[in-house]
mmCIF file of C-alpha atoms in Angstrom:
data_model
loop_
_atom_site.group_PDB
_atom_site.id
_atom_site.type_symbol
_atom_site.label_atom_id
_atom_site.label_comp_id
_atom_site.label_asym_id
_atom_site.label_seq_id
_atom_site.Cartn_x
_atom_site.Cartn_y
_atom_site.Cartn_z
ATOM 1 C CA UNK A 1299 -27.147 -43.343 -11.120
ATOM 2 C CA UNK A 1300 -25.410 -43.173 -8.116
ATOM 3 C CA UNK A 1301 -26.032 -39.099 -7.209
ATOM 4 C CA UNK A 1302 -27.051 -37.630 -4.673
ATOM 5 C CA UNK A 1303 -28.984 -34.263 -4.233
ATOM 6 C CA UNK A 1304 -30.605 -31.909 -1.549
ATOM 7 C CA UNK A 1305 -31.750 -28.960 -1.230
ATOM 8 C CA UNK A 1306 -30.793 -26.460 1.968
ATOM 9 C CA UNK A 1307 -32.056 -22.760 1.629
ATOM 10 C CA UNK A 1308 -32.479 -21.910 -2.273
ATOM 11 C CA UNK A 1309 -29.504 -23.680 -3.243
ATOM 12 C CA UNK A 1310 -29.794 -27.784 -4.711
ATOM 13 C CA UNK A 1311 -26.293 -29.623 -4.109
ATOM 14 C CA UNK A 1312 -25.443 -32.498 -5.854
ATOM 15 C CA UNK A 1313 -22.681 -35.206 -5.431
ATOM 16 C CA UNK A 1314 -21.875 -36.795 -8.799
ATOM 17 C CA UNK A 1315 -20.103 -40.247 -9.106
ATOM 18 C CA UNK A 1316 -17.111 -39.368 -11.158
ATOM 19 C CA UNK A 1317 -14.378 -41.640 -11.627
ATOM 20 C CA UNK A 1318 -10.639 -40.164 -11.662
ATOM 21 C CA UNK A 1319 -8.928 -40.469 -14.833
ATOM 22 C CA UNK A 1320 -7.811 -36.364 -15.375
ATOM 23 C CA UNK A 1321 -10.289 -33.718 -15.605
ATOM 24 C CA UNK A 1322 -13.294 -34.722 -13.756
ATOM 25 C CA UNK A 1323 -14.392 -30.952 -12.669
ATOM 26 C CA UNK A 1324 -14.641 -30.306 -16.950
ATOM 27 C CA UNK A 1325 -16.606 -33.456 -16.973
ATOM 28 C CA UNK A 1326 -18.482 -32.311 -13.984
ATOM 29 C CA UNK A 1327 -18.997 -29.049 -16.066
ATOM 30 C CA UNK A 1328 -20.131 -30.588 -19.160
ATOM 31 C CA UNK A 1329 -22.774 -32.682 -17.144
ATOM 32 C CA UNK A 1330 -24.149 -29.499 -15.519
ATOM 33 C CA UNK A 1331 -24.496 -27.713 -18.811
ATOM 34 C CA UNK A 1332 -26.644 -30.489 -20.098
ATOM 35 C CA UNK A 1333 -28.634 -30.100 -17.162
ATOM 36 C CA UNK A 1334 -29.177 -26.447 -17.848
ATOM 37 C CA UNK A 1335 -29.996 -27.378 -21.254
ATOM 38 C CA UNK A 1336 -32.228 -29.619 -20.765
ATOM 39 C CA UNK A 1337 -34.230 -27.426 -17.915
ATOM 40 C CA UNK A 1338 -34.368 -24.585 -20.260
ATOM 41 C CA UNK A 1339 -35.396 -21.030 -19.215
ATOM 42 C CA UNK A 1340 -38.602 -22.097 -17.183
ATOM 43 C CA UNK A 1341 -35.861 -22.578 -14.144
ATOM 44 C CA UNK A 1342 -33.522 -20.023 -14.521
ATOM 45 C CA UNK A 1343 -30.423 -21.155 -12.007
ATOM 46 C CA UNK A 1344 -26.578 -21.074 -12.009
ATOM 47 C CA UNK A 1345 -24.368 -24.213 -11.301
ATOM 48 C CA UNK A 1346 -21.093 -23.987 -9.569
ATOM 49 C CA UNK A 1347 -18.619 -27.070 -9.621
ATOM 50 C CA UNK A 1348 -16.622 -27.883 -6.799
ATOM 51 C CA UNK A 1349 -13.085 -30.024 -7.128
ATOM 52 C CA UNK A 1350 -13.339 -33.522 -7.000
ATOM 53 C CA UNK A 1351 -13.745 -34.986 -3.442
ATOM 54 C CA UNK A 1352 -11.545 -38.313 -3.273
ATOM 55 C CA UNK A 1353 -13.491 -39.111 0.383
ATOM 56 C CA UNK A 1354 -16.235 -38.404 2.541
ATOM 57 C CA UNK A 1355 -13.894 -36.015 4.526
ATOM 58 C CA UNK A 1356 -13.646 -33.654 1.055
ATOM 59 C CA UNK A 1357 -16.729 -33.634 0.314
ATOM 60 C CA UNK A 1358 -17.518 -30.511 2.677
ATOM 61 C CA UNK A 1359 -14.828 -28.847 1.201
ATOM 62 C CA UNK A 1360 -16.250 -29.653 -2.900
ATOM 63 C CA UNK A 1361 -19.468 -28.013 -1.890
ATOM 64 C CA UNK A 1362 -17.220 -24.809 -0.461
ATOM 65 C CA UNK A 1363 -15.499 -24.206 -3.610
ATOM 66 C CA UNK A 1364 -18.787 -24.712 -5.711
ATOM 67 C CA UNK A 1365 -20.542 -22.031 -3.621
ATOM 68 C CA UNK A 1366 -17.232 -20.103 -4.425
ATOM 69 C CA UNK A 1367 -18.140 -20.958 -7.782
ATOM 70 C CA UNK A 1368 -21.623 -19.624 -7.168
ATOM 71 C CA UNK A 1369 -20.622 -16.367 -5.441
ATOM 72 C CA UNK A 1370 -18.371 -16.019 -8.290
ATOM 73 C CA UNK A 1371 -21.467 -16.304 -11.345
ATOM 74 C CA UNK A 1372 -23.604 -14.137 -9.066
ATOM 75 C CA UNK A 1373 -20.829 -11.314 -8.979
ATOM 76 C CA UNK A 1374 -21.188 -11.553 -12.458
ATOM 77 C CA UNK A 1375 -24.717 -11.322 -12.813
ATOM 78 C CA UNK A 1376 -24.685 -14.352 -15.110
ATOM 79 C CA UNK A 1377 -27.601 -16.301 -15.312
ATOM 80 C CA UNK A 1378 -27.724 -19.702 -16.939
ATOM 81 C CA UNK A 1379 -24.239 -20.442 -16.164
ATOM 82 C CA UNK A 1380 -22.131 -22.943 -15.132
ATOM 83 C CA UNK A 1381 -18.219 -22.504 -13.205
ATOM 84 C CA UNK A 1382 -15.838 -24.990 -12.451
ATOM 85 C CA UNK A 1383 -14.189 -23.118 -9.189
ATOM 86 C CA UNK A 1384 -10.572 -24.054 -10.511
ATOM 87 C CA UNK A 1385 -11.523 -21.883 -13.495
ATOM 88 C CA UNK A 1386 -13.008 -18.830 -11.318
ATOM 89 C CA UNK A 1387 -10.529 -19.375 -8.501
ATOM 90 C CA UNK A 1388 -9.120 -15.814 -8.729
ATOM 91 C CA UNK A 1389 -12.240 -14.226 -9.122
ATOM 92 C CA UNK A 1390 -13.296 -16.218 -5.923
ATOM 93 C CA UNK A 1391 -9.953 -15.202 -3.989
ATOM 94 C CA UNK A 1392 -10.862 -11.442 -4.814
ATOM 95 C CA UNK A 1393 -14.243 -11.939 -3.401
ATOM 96 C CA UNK A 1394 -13.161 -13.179 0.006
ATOM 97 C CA UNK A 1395 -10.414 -10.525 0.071
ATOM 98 C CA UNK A 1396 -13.346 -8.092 -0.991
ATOM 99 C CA UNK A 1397 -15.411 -9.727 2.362
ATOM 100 C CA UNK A 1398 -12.297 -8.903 4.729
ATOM 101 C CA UNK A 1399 -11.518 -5.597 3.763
ATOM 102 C CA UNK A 1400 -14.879 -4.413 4.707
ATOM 103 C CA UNK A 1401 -15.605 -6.314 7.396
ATOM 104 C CA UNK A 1402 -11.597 -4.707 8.524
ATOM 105 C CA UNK A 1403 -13.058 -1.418 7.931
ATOM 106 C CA UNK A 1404 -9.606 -1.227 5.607
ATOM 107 C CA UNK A 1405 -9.486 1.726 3.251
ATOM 108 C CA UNK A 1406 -7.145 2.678 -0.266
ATOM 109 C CA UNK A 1407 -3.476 3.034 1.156
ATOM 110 C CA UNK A 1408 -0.048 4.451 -0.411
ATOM 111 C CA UNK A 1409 -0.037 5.441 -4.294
ATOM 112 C CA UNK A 1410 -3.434 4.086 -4.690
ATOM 113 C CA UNK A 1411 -4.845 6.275 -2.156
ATOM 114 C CA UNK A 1412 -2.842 9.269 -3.729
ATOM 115 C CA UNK A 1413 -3.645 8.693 -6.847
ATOM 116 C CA UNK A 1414 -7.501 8.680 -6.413
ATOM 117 C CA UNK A 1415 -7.219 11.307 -4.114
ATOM 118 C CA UNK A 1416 -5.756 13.280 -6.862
ATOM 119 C CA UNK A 1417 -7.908 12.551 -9.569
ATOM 120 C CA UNK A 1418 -10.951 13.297 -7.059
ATOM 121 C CA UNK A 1419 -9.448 16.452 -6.410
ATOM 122 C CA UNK A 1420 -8.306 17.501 -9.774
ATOM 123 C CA UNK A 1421 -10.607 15.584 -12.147
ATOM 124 C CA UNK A 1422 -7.499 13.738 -13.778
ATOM 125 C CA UNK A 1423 -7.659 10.281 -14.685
ATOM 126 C CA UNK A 1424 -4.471 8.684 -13.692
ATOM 127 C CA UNK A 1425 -5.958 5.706 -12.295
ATOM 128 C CA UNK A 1426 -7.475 4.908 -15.200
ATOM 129 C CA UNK A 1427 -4.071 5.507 -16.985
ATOM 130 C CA UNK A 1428 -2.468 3.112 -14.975
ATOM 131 C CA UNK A 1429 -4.891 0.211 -14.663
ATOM 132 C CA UNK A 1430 -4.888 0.347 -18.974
ATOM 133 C CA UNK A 1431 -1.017 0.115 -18.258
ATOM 134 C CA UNK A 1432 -1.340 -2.725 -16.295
ATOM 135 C CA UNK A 1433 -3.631 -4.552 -18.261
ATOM 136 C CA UNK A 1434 -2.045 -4.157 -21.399
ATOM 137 C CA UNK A 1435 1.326 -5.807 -19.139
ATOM 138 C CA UNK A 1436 3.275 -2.433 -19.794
ATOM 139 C CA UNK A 1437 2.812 -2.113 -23.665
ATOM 140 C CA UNK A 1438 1.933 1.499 -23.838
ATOM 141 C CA UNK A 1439 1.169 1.612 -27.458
ATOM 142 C CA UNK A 1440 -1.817 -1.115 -26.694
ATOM 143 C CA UNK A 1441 -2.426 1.171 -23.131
ATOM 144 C CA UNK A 1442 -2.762 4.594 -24.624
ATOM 145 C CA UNK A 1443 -5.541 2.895 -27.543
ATOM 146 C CA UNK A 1444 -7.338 1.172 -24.657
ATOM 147 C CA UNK A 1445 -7.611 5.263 -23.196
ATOM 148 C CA UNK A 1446 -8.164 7.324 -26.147
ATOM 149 C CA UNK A 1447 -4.580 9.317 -26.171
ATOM 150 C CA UNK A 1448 -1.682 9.303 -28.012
ATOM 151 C CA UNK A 1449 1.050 7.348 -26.657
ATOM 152 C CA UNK A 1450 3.331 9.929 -25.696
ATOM 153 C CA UNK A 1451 0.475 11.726 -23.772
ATOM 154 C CA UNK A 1452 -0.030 8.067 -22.368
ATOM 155 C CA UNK A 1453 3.734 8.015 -21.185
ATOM 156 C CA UNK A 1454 3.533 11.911 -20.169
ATOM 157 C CA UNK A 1455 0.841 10.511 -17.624
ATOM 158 C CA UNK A 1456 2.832 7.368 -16.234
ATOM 159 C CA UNK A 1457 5.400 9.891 -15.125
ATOM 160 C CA UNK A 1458 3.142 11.974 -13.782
ATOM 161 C CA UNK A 1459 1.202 8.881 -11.462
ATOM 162 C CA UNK A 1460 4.845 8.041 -10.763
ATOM 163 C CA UNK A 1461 5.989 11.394 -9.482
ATOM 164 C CA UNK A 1462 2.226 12.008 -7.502
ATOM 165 C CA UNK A 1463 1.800 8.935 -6.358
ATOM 166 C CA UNK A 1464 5.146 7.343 -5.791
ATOM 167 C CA UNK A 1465 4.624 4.080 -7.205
ATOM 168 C CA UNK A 1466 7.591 2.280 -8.973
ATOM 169 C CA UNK A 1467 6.498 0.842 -12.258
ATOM 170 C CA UNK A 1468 9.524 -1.079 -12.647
ATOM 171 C CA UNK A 1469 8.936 -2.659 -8.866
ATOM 172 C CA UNK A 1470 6.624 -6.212 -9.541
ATOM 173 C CA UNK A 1471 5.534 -6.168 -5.641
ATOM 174 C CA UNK A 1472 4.336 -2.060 -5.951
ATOM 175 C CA UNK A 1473 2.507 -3.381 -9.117
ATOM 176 C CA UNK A 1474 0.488 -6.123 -7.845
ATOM 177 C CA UNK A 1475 -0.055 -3.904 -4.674
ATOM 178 C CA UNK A 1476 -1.555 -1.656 -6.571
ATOM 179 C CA UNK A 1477 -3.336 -3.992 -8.808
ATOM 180 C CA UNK A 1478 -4.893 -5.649 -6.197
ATOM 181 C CA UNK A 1479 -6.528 -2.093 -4.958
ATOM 182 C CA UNK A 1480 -7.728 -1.385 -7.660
ATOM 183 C CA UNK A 1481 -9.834 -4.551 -8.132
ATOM 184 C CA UNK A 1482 -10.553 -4.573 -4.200
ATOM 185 C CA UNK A 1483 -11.321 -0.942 -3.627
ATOM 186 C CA UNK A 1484 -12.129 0.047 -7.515
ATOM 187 C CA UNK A 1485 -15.342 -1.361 -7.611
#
């Protein structure tokens, strides 16, 4: 009662009546996976969930974030699924950094670049070594299991990246750089 749909492109939008009382995007979530549910496989869609709109004035930017939440589940591949954007909200940052670095033309700078550029040209795998460093937040025992090496081969590498490549492992700025090329340009 009370909803609202419509349909522009290939894309149904909805406005649900929710009252505010904490959590209404997991409610709004829990309503759209009983919708899936209930329409079974014969209509195979995705639902993304936009944050509450408190006024007309938000509304416009709810349905943004839900076709975040959409871009998001299609990046994916997911079918059947439902995202609340506050839960894919990285994932949906990435994506519209992704969308300006190419449309900048931008390209894998400082010990990124060098460090591809030297496993291209040498057939090493140090960025593979680092991103398992990353990911495992430094633990190099949990790093050099996720790469199939012993851990002192694992910490032979890091000082090699760090000598090649220049990157300070210790600096949290030069981490997240890095990080973020990797998910940006690593794809």
């Amino acid at each position: 009662p009370k909803a609202a749909a419509a349909l522009i492109g290939s894309v149904a939008y909805a406005v649900l009546p929710l009252h505010t009382g904490g959590d209404e995007e997991a409610r709004a979530v829990r309503v759209a996976e009983s919708f899936l549910v209930r329409v079974g496989p014969r209509h195979a869609a995705n639902i993304g969930v936009g944050r509450l709109a408190g006024n007309l004035a938000e509304v416009a930017r709810s349905r943004a974030d839900a076709d975040r939440a959409l871009r998001v589940l299609r990046a994916r591949e997911a079918s059947g699924a439902v995202a609340g954007y506050t839960g894919v909200h990285f994932e949906a940052l990435l994506l519209q950094l992704s969308d300006l670095v190419e449309a900048e033309e931008q390209v894998p700078t400082g010990p990124y670049e060098r460090l591809v550029s030297h496993d291209a040209e040498h057939g090493s795998e140090l960025v593979a070594t680092l991103r398992a460093y990353l990911d495992a937040f430094g633990d190099v025992n949990a790093a050099s299991a996720r790469v199939h090496v012993h851990a002192n081969t694992f910490r032979y590498r890091l000082k090699r990246l760090a000598e090649i490549s220049g990157l300070d492992l210790a600096d949290p700025e030069a981490r997240l750089t890095v990080m973020l090329q990797m998910r940006l340009f690593g794809r």
